[in-house]
Short mmCIF file of C-alpha atoms in Angstrom, two decimals:
data_model
loop_
_atom_site.label_atom_id
_atom_site.label_comp_id
_atom_site.label_asym_id
_atom_site.label_seq_id
_atom_site.Cartn_x
_atom_site.Cartn_y
_atom_site.Cartn_z
CA UNK A 1 -31.00 3.20 -2.41
CA UNK A 2 -28.14 0.76 -1.84
CA UNK A 3 -28.57 1.06 1.91
CA UNK A 4 -32.05 0.11 1.74
CA UNK A 5 -31.35 -3.22 -0.27
CA UNK A 6 -28.49 -4.44 2.09
CA UNK A 7 -30.77 -6.82 4.13
CA UNK A 8 -31.66 -8.51 0.82
CA UNK A 9 -27.98 -8.83 -0.10
CA UNK A 10 -27.02 -10.14 3.40
CA UNK A 11 -30.08 -12.67 3.24
CA UNK A 12 -28.54 -13.76 -0.25
CA UNK A 13 -24.97 -14.04 0.99
CA UNK A 14 -26.01 -16.17 3.90
CA UNK A 15 -27.98 -18.58 1.74
CA UNK A 16 -25.08 -18.82 -0.64
CA UNK A 17 -22.70 -19.36 2.17
CA UNK A 18 -24.97 -22.42 3.60
CA UNK A 19 -25.30 -23.74 0.02
CA UNK A 20 -21.48 -23.75 -0.91
CA UNK A 21 -20.02 -24.68 2.47
CA UNK A 22 -20.43 -28.50 2.13
CA UNK A 23 -19.46 -28.61 -1.43
CA UNK A 24 -15.84 -29.40 -2.45
CA UNK A 25 -13.42 -27.08 -4.53
CA UNK A 26 -15.20 -23.88 -3.80
CA UNK A 27 -13.03 -22.54 -0.87
CA UNK A 28 -12.20 -19.51 -2.62
CA UNK A 29 -16.04 -18.64 -3.11
CA UNK A 30 -16.74 -19.50 0.64
CA UNK A 31 -13.81 -17.03 1.75
CA UNK A 32 -15.09 -14.24 -0.54
CA UNK A 33 -18.60 -14.79 0.84
CA UNK A 34 -17.47 -14.67 4.38
CA UNK A 35 -15.59 -11.15 3.83
CA UNK A 36 -18.66 -9.88 1.89
CA UNK A 37 -21.04 -10.99 4.82
CA UNK A 38 -18.73 -9.20 7.48
CA UNK A 39 -18.36 -6.04 5.56
CA UNK A 40 -21.88 -5.55 4.30
CA UNK A 41 -23.26 -6.61 7.73
CA UNK A 42 -20.92 -4.26 9.34
CA UNK A 43 -21.89 -1.22 7.07
CA UNK A 44 -25.65 -2.22 7.58
CA UNK A 45 -25.09 -2.49 11.45
CA UNK A 46 -23.59 1.09 11.51
CA UNK A 47 -26.69 2.47 9.92
CA UNK A 48 -29.21 0.65 11.78
CA UNK A 49 -27.79 -0.25 15.14
CA UNK A 50 -30.23 -1.78 17.58
CA UNK A 51 -28.28 -3.48 20.40
CA UNK A 52 -29.87 -6.49 22.12
CA UNK A 53 -27.34 -8.16 23.60
CA UNK A 54 -25.25 -7.11 26.79
CA UNK A 55 -22.10 -8.84 28.56
CA UNK A 56 -23.37 -10.43 32.05
CA UNK A 57 -21.89 -13.14 34.12
CA UNK A 58 -22.10 -16.15 31.67
CA UNK A 59 -21.74 -14.04 28.24
CA UNK A 60 -18.41 -12.78 29.98
CA UNK A 61 -17.29 -16.39 30.51
CA UNK A 62 -17.95 -17.16 26.87
CA UNK A 63 -16.15 -14.18 25.54
CA UNK A 64 -13.07 -14.98 28.05
CA UNK A 65 -13.16 -18.69 26.76
CA UNK A 66 -12.82 -17.57 23.03
CA UNK A 67 -10.04 -15.14 23.95
CA UNK A 68 -8.01 -17.85 26.11
CA UNK A 69 -8.65 -20.40 23.38
CA UNK A 70 -7.11 -18.38 20.73
CA UNK A 71 -4.17 -17.18 23.12
CA UNK A 72 -3.39 -20.88 24.24
CA UNK A 73 -3.42 -21.96 20.67
CA UNK A 74 -0.76 -19.52 19.87
CA UNK A 75 1.39 -20.14 22.78
CA UNK A 76 1.28 -23.84 22.03
CA UNK A 77 2.06 -23.32 18.48
CA UNK A 78 5.26 -20.90 19.36
CA UNK A 79 6.79 -23.95 21.30
CA UNK A 80 5.88 -26.68 18.68
CA UNK A 81 8.39 -28.81 16.55
CA UNK A 82 5.65 -27.94 13.63
CA UNK A 83 5.96 -24.12 14.31
CA UNK A 84 5.70 -22.84 10.67
CA UNK A 85 2.78 -25.13 9.81
CA UNK A 86 0.97 -24.27 13.02
CA UNK A 87 1.17 -20.37 12.25
CA UNK A 88 -0.01 -21.12 8.80
CA UNK A 89 -3.08 -23.03 10.49
CA UNK A 90 -3.61 -20.15 12.75
CA UNK A 91 -4.98 -18.05 9.99
CA UNK A 92 -8.06 -20.35 10.09
CA UNK A 93 -9.19 -18.11 13.21
CA UNK A 94 -9.57 -15.21 10.90
CA UNK A 95 -12.76 -16.68 9.31
CA UNK A 96 -13.96 -17.59 12.51
CA UNK A 97 -13.77 -14.27 14.01
CA UNK A 98 -15.45 -12.65 10.94
CA UNK A 99 -18.24 -15.20 11.12
CA UNK A 100 -18.86 -14.62 14.80
CA UNK A 101 -18.76 -10.70 14.35
CA UNK A 102 -20.75 -11.04 11.23
CA UNK A 103 -23.58 -12.50 13.41
CA UNK A 104 -23.57 -9.94 16.02
CA UNK A 105 -23.77 -7.16 13.31
CA UNK A 106 -26.64 -9.17 11.61
CA UNK A 107 -28.74 -9.68 14.82
CA UNK A 108 -28.15 -6.35 16.22
CA UNK A 109 -29.36 -4.43 13.23
CA UNK A 110 -32.95 -3.24 13.40
CA UNK A 111 -33.63 -3.78 9.69
CA UNK A 112 -32.79 -7.49 9.90
CA UNK A 113 -35.45 -10.34 10.48
CA UNK A 114 -33.57 -13.04 12.29
CA UNK A 115 -36.45 -15.58 11.79
CA UNK A 116 -36.13 -14.93 8.02
CA UNK A 117 -32.52 -15.64 8.27
CA UNK A 118 -33.03 -19.01 9.99
CA UNK A 119 -35.96 -19.94 7.59
CA UNK A 120 -33.27 -19.16 4.79
CA UNK A 121 -30.86 -21.40 6.37
CA UNK A 122 -33.26 -24.12 6.70
CA UNK A 123 -34.60 -23.99 3.23
CA UNK A 124 -30.98 -24.13 1.87
CA UNK A 125 -29.91 -27.07 3.79
CA UNK A 126 -33.11 -29.12 2.92
CA UNK A 127 -31.99 -28.88 -0.64
CA UNK A 128 -29.23 -31.40 0.07
CA UNK A 129 -31.56 -34.39 1.76
CA UNK A 130 -34.44 -33.54 -0.84
CA UNK A 131 -32.16 -33.74 -3.81
CA UNK A 132 -30.55 -36.83 -2.43
CA UNK A 133 -33.59 -38.91 -1.74
CA UNK A 134 -34.95 -37.88 -5.14
CA UNK A 135 -31.74 -39.34 -6.69
CA UNK A 136 -32.02 -42.32 -4.58
CA UNK A 137 -35.68 -43.22 -5.60
CA UNK A 138 -34.64 -42.58 -9.23
CA UNK A 139 -31.84 -44.74 -8.97
CA UNK A 140 -34.03 -47.46 -7.36
CA UNK A 141 -36.57 -47.28 -10.15
CA UNK A 142 -33.74 -47.69 -12.81
CA UNK A 143 -31.82 -50.58 -11.03
CA UNK A 144 -34.29 -51.99 -8.48
CA UNK A 145 -32.07 -51.56 -5.50
CA UNK A 146 -30.97 -48.32 -3.26
CA UNK A 147 -27.71 -46.67 -3.82
CA UNK A 148 -26.54 -47.04 -0.17
CA UNK A 149 -23.74 -44.37 0.82
CA UNK A 150 -24.78 -42.15 -2.05
CA UNK A 151 -24.16 -38.54 -1.45
CA UNK A 152 -26.03 -36.32 -4.11
CA UNK A 153 -24.89 -32.93 -4.60
CA UNK A 154 -21.89 -32.53 -2.15
CA UNK A 155 -19.51 -34.91 -4.03
CA UNK A 156 -18.94 -36.57 -0.69
CA UNK A 157 -20.71 -38.81 1.77
CA UNK A 158 -19.29 -36.96 4.69
CA UNK A 159 -19.90 -33.76 3.84
CA UNK A 160 -23.77 -34.54 3.21
CA UNK A 161 -23.66 -36.37 6.85
CA UNK A 162 -21.93 -33.52 8.58
CA UNK A 163 -24.77 -31.23 7.64
CA UNK A 164 -27.52 -33.47 9.12
CA UNK A 165 -27.32 -32.70 12.89
CA UNK A 166 -27.90 -29.19 11.71
CA UNK A 167 -31.20 -30.49 9.98
CA UNK A 168 -32.23 -32.47 12.78
CA UNK A 169 -31.74 -29.48 15.25
CA UNK A 170 -34.48 -27.52 13.25
CA UNK A 171 -36.82 -30.59 13.06
CA UNK A 172 -36.35 -31.32 16.74
CA UNK A 173 -36.96 -27.82 18.05
CA UNK A 174 -39.92 -27.55 15.66
CA UNK A 175 -41.46 -30.67 16.96
CA UNK A 176 -41.30 -29.62 20.45
CA UNK A 177 -42.66 -26.10 19.74
CA UNK A 178 -45.38 -27.42 17.43
CA UNK A 179 -46.53 -29.58 20.43
CA UNK A 180 -46.46 -26.68 23.00
CA UNK A 181 -48.47 -24.54 20.43
CA UNK A 182 -45.81 -22.08 20.26
CA UNK A 183 -44.92 -19.95 17.51
CA UNK A 184 -42.92 -22.30 15.01
CA UNK A 185 -40.26 -20.88 12.58
CA UNK A 186 -40.99 -23.10 9.63
CA UNK A 187 -44.29 -21.82 7.96
CA UNK A 188 -45.76 -25.21 6.96
CA UNK A 189 -48.56 -27.26 7.66
CA UNK A 190 -47.87 -30.33 10.26
CA UNK A 191 -48.61 -32.73 7.22
CA UNK A 192 -45.77 -31.14 5.11
CA UNK A 193 -43.67 -30.73 7.91
CA UNK A 194 -44.07 -34.67 8.52
CA UNK A 195 -43.34 -35.39 4.82
CA UNK A 196 -40.31 -33.19 5.12
CA UNK A 197 -39.08 -35.32 8.16
CA UNK A 198 -39.78 -38.40 6.27
CA UNK A 199 -37.55 -37.35 3.72
CA UNK A 200 -34.81 -36.27 5.66
CA UNK A 201 -35.07 -39.85 7.65
CA UNK A 202 -34.70 -41.57 4.40
CA UNK A 203 -31.71 -39.65 3.37
CA UNK A 204 -29.88 -40.66 6.54
CA UNK A 205 -31.23 -44.30 6.04
CA UNK A 206 -29.59 -44.13 2.61
CA UNK A 207 -26.26 -42.52 3.76
CA UNK A 208 -25.89 -45.56 6.01
CA UNK A 209 -23.64 -43.79 8.49
CA UNK A 210 -23.63 -44.79 12.10
CA UNK A 211 -23.54 -41.34 13.18
CA UNK A 212 -26.92 -40.79 11.55
CA UNK A 213 -28.34 -43.60 13.71
CA UNK A 214 -26.94 -42.07 16.74
CA UNK A 215 -28.59 -38.60 15.93
CA UNK A 216 -31.88 -40.17 15.42
CA UNK A 217 -31.79 -41.94 18.81
CA UNK A 218 -30.49 -38.59 20.25
CA UNK A 219 -33.37 -36.67 18.60
CA UNK A 220 -36.31 -38.79 20.02
CA UNK A 221 -34.90 -39.22 23.53
CA UNK A 222 -34.36 -35.26 23.86
CA UNK A 223 -37.85 -34.62 22.44
CA UNK A 224 -39.62 -36.55 24.82
CA UNK A 225 -37.48 -35.13 27.49
CA UNK A 226 -37.82 -31.41 26.81
CA UNK A 227 -41.66 -31.88 26.25
CA UNK A 228 -41.94 -33.58 29.59
CA UNK A 229 -40.17 -31.00 31.25
CA UNK A 230 -42.61 -28.52 29.77
CA UNK A 231 -45.79 -30.09 30.46
CA UNK A 232 -47.23 -32.69 32.84
CA UNK A 233 -49.55 -34.58 30.63
CA UNK A 234 -48.96 -35.58 26.93
CA UNK A 235 -52.00 -35.17 24.38
CA UNK A 236 -53.07 -38.22 22.61
CA UNK A 237 -52.42 -36.72 19.25
CA UNK A 238 -48.95 -36.21 20.18
CA UNK A 239 -48.61 -39.57 21.82
CA UNK A 240 -49.69 -41.19 18.42
CA UNK A 241 -47.49 -39.05 16.24
CA UNK A 242 -44.35 -39.81 18.75
CA UNK A 243 -45.23 -43.54 18.41
CA UNK A 244 -45.18 -43.18 14.82
CA UNK A 245 -41.84 -41.53 14.62
CA UNK A 246 -40.41 -43.96 17.02
CA UNK A 247 -41.59 -47.03 14.88
CA UNK A 248 -40.26 -45.50 11.87
CA UNK A 249 -36.82 -44.48 13.61
CA UNK A 250 -37.05 -47.89 15.03
CA UNK A 251 -36.93 -49.83 11.89
CA UNK A 252 -34.21 -47.75 10.30
CA UNK A 253 -32.05 -48.22 13.37
CA UNK A 254 -32.67 -52.04 13.00
CA UNK A 255 -32.06 -52.07 9.42
CA UNK A 256 -28.64 -50.09 9.92
CA UNK A 257 -27.57 -52.37 12.41
CA UNK A 258 -28.44 -55.44 10.45
CA UNK A 259 -26.87 -54.38 7.38
CA UNK A 260 -23.72 -52.55 8.66
CA UNK A 261 -21.05 -55.05 9.83
CA UNK A 262 -19.32 -52.42 11.88
CA UNK A 263 -21.63 -52.34 14.69
CA UNK A 264 -21.18 -56.37 15.11
CA UNK A 265 -17.38 -56.30 15.31
CA UNK A 266 -16.97 -52.98 17.15
CA UNK A 267 -16.53 -54.81 20.77
CA UNK A 268 -14.23 -57.27 19.01
CA UNK A 269 -11.96 -54.69 17.49
CA UNK A 270 -11.84 -52.83 20.83
CA UNK A 271 -10.51 -56.20 22.50
CA UNK A 272 -7.78 -56.49 19.73
CA UNK A 273 -6.74 -52.82 19.79
CA UNK A 274 -6.93 -51.90 23.31
CA UNK A 275 -6.62 -55.16 25.27
CA UNK A 276 -4.04 -57.05 23.03
CA UNK A 277 -2.34 -53.81 21.94
CA UNK A 278 -2.18 -54.82 18.28
CA UNK A 279 0.41 -53.18 16.32
CA UNK A 280 -0.42 -54.62 12.88
CA UNK A 281 -1.51 -51.14 11.46
CA UNK A 282 1.86 -49.63 12.14
CA UNK A 283 3.42 -52.58 10.07
CA UNK A 284 1.10 -51.29 7.07
CA UNK A 285 -1.64 -53.83 7.40
CA UNK A 286 -5.06 -54.35 9.15
CA UNK A 287 -5.71 -57.75 10.78
CA UNK A 288 -7.38 -60.00 8.17
CA UNK A 289 -11.20 -60.17 8.37
CA UNK A 290 -11.45 -56.82 10.27
CA UNK A 291 -13.68 -54.07 9.00
CA UNK A 292 -11.23 -51.11 8.61
CA UNK A 293 -13.21 -48.01 10.11
CA UNK A 294 -13.59 -49.83 13.69
CA UNK A 295 -10.02 -51.01 13.81
CA UNK A 296 -8.38 -47.54 12.36
CA UNK A 297 -10.60 -45.40 14.67
CA UNK A 298 -9.98 -47.37 17.78
CA UNK A 299 -6.07 -47.50 16.91
CA UNK A 300 -6.07 -43.59 16.37
CA UNK A 301 -8.12 -43.42 19.75
CA UNK A 302 -5.46 -45.46 21.66
CA UNK A 303 -2.68 -43.63 20.09
CA UNK A 304 -4.18 -40.33 20.67
CA UNK A 305 -4.34 -41.08 24.34
CA UNK A 306 -0.98 -42.03 24.42
CA UNK A 307 0.34 -38.76 22.56
CA UNK A 308 -1.69 -36.51 24.91
CA UNK A 309 -0.27 -38.44 27.95
CA UNK A 310 3.16 -37.94 26.82
CA UNK A 311 2.43 -34.17 26.17
CA UNK A 312 -0.64 -32.89 27.97
CA UNK A 313 0.22 -29.26 26.95
CA UNK A 314 -0.17 -30.08 23.07
CA UNK A 315 1.94 -30.47 20.03
CA UNK A 316 0.86 -27.28 18.23
CA UNK A 317 -2.57 -25.81 16.66
CA UNK A 318 -3.25 -27.30 13.12
CA UNK A 319 -5.50 -29.87 11.54
CA UNK A 320 -3.10 -32.23 10.50
CA UNK A 321 -0.74 -32.22 13.73
CA UNK A 322 -1.94 -35.61 14.84
CA UNK A 323 -0.79 -37.20 11.58
CA UNK A 324 2.58 -35.33 11.59
CA UNK A 325 3.13 -36.36 15.22
CA UNK A 326 2.22 -40.06 14.70
CA UNK A 327 4.30 -40.28 11.48
CA UNK A 328 7.25 -38.92 13.22
CA UNK A 329 6.76 -41.25 16.29
CA UNK A 330 6.42 -44.67 13.92
CA UNK A 331 8.06 -43.28 10.79
CA UNK A 332 5.14 -44.14 8.59
CA UNK A 333 2.67 -42.27 6.62
CA UNK A 334 -0.87 -42.30 8.53
CA UNK A 335 -4.04 -40.53 8.15
CA UNK A 336 -4.00 -36.58 8.87
CA UNK A 337 -6.68 -36.75 11.79
CA UNK A 338 -7.84 -38.95 14.24
CA UNK A 339 -11.30 -39.35 13.24
CA UNK A 340 -12.33 -37.56 16.52
CA UNK A 341 -12.18 -34.00 17.22
CA UNK A 342 -11.59 -34.61 20.77
CA UNK A 343 -8.37 -36.64 20.15
CA UNK A 344 -7.54 -34.11 17.64
CA UNK A 345 -7.52 -31.14 19.71
CA UNK A 346 -6.25 -33.21 22.83
CA UNK A 347 -3.01 -33.70 20.61
CA UNK A 348 -2.82 -30.35 19.07
CA UNK A 349 -3.71 -28.00 22.19
CA UNK A 350 -3.51 -30.28 24.95
CA UNK A 351 -5.79 -30.63 28.04
CA UNK A 352 -5.96 -27.02 28.64
CA UNK A 353 -7.43 -26.48 25.31
CA UNK A 354 -9.80 -29.04 25.54
CA UNK A 355 -10.96 -27.59 28.94
CA UNK A 356 -11.39 -23.94 27.55
CA UNK A 357 -13.20 -25.53 24.82
CA UNK A 358 -15.49 -27.27 27.07
CA UNK A 359 -16.24 -24.45 29.08
CA UNK A 360 -17.14 -22.39 25.98
CA UNK A 361 -19.63 -25.13 24.69
CA UNK A 362 -21.19 -25.75 28.14
CA UNK A 363 -21.70 -22.18 28.70
CA UNK A 364 -24.09 -21.72 25.80
CA UNK A 365 -25.69 -25.22 26.84
CA UNK A 366 -26.57 -23.77 30.09
CA UNK A 367 -27.63 -20.29 28.96
CA UNK A 368 -29.65 -21.87 26.33
CA UNK A 369 -31.40 -24.34 29.19
CA UNK A 370 -31.61 -21.30 31.36
CA UNK A 371 -33.57 -19.20 28.80
CA UNK A 372 -35.85 -22.42 27.64
CA UNK A 373 -37.02 -22.81 31.33
CA UNK A 374 -37.36 -19.26 31.87
CA UNK A 375 -39.77 -18.42 28.63
CA UNK A 376 -39.64 -21.49 26.40
CA UNK A 377 -36.95 -19.74 24.32
CA UNK A 378 -36.84 -21.17 20.65
CA UNK A 379 -33.43 -19.97 20.11
CA UNK A 380 -32.27 -21.29 23.58
CA UNK A 381 -33.26 -24.63 22.79
CA UNK A 382 -31.89 -24.53 19.44
CA UNK A 383 -28.55 -23.68 20.92
CA UNK A 384 -28.72 -26.73 23.30
CA UNK A 385 -29.29 -29.21 20.17
CA UNK A 386 -26.72 -27.29 18.04
CA UNK A 387 -24.01 -27.32 20.84
CA UNK A 388 -24.59 -30.87 22.21
CA UNK A 389 -24.73 -32.40 19.10
CA UNK A 390 -21.58 -30.83 17.67
CA UNK A 391 -19.79 -31.47 20.95
CA UNK A 392 -20.48 -35.17 20.90
CA UNK A 393 -20.23 -35.46 17.23
CA UNK A 394 -16.38 -34.45 18.04
CA UNK A 395 -16.06 -37.78 19.98
CA UNK A 396 -16.41 -39.70 16.79
CA UNK A 397 -15.50 -37.33 13.65
CA UNK A 398 -13.01 -34.75 13.09
CA UNK A 399 -15.73 -31.79 12.57
CA UNK A 400 -13.73 -29.17 14.40
CA UNK A 401 -11.83 -28.07 11.45
CA UNK A 402 -12.34 -26.42 8.14
CA UNK A 403 -15.92 -25.66 6.82
CA UNK A 404 -17.68 -27.68 9.34
CA UNK A 405 -16.25 -25.45 12.37
CA UNK A 406 -17.15 -22.53 10.51
CA UNK A 407 -20.69 -23.55 9.89
CA UNK A 408 -20.99 -24.50 13.47
CA UNK A 409 -19.49 -21.24 14.64
CA UNK A 410 -21.88 -19.25 12.58
CA UNK A 411 -24.90 -20.92 13.27
CA UNK A 412 -24.21 -20.72 17.11
CA UNK A 413 -23.55 -17.07 17.31
CA UNK A 414 -26.65 -16.29 15.13
CA UNK A 415 -29.06 -18.36 17.45
CA UNK A 416 -27.24 -16.83 20.42
CA UNK A 417 -27.73 -13.32 19.64
CA UNK A 418 -31.22 -14.17 18.21
CA UNK A 419 -31.78 -15.67 21.64
CA UNK A 420 -31.22 -12.20 23.29
CA UNK A 421 -33.40 -10.41 20.59
CA UNK A 422 -36.34 -12.74 21.54
CA UNK A 423 -35.52 -12.28 25.09
CA UNK A 424 -35.90 -8.40 24.53
CA UNK A 425 -39.15 -8.98 22.81
CA UNK A 426 -40.30 -11.46 25.68
CA UNK A 427 -39.73 -8.68 28.24
CA UNK A 428 -41.63 -6.16 26.09
CA UNK A 429 -44.47 -8.60 26.14
CA UNK A 430 -44.38 -9.26 22.37
#
């Protein structure tokens, strides 16, 4: 009896994990959930094994890059001045390994519906922008102005914003496949789908984050690219839809740039930080009149490049290593991370570690692109969006740690193994 309900338990636990991941102060619940998903999916896999994945050339490259990344992180940490801290941080690999393994067990079980899993993930993710949008509208009705930089359930704007690339990945892939008249994953009408998209865009607008605007621009350009890649002529219906989306997004982008002064002084801040080599930050102050976000990020970028140049092999694996090294160098307390995952890992695990990570990511992108070209793979395209958005988000945010990295790894491997299940069905003519 228990064995028969294992899939339902797995579905529930995955939905719960997606729900609690971006909510602060629930780390214990997350860790318990991850362990339960691993144990139950393994038991279910043993009883219902249906292997759809095999190691070939590029799959071996991915597996090798994972192994080399872990080994290199351990080696760098052994020789680190912060050895004890690094060894404590290396424990974070356990959850990542459990999540990757769970994804394999789940998708390679014949009684698990991979599309149902992704539909559950989408539904749970949509709770956050829907609640945020309703809260913002309610606030507007009471106060007669919109609550910019509000965040809803997550008790933190960053936590809400970090989920948006995953939500936009679902919408981007769905738009492309609906246009191509292929089977879509989300079982709603085009009208309801458009309404959900407007809710997400409205939530992004209220968040007033520059990364959200960049994501919208990327979404529009990439959708046009992949559709043009698949067909020679666009239908009038789709052109009208696309023009509507471009106009709406264009207005959101214009309003954000107009209201957010960080866009205006970005290049001025660059001139002060990089050209004039300003050091006021390390005297405990920001130059008067400067917007802090641009100035501090550019300071961290500059100092991060210096640290990588001074020690290209890395200072040891750990999410706060950048802050530790910078504090030791200038004898002041600074932020724990560089506001850039690329800089963080460049400082932590050096150029070698960054190269291994890049091989890992771009191998996924290549395989996804190959499968999309070969048979218009839904999950192949999902992987392209997921991997590309995460990698380039790392340039501007430290998303490669904690629950953010866990979310990415789990979704990446779920979609990766689902792509092979999809490919197996394609070869059968299903």
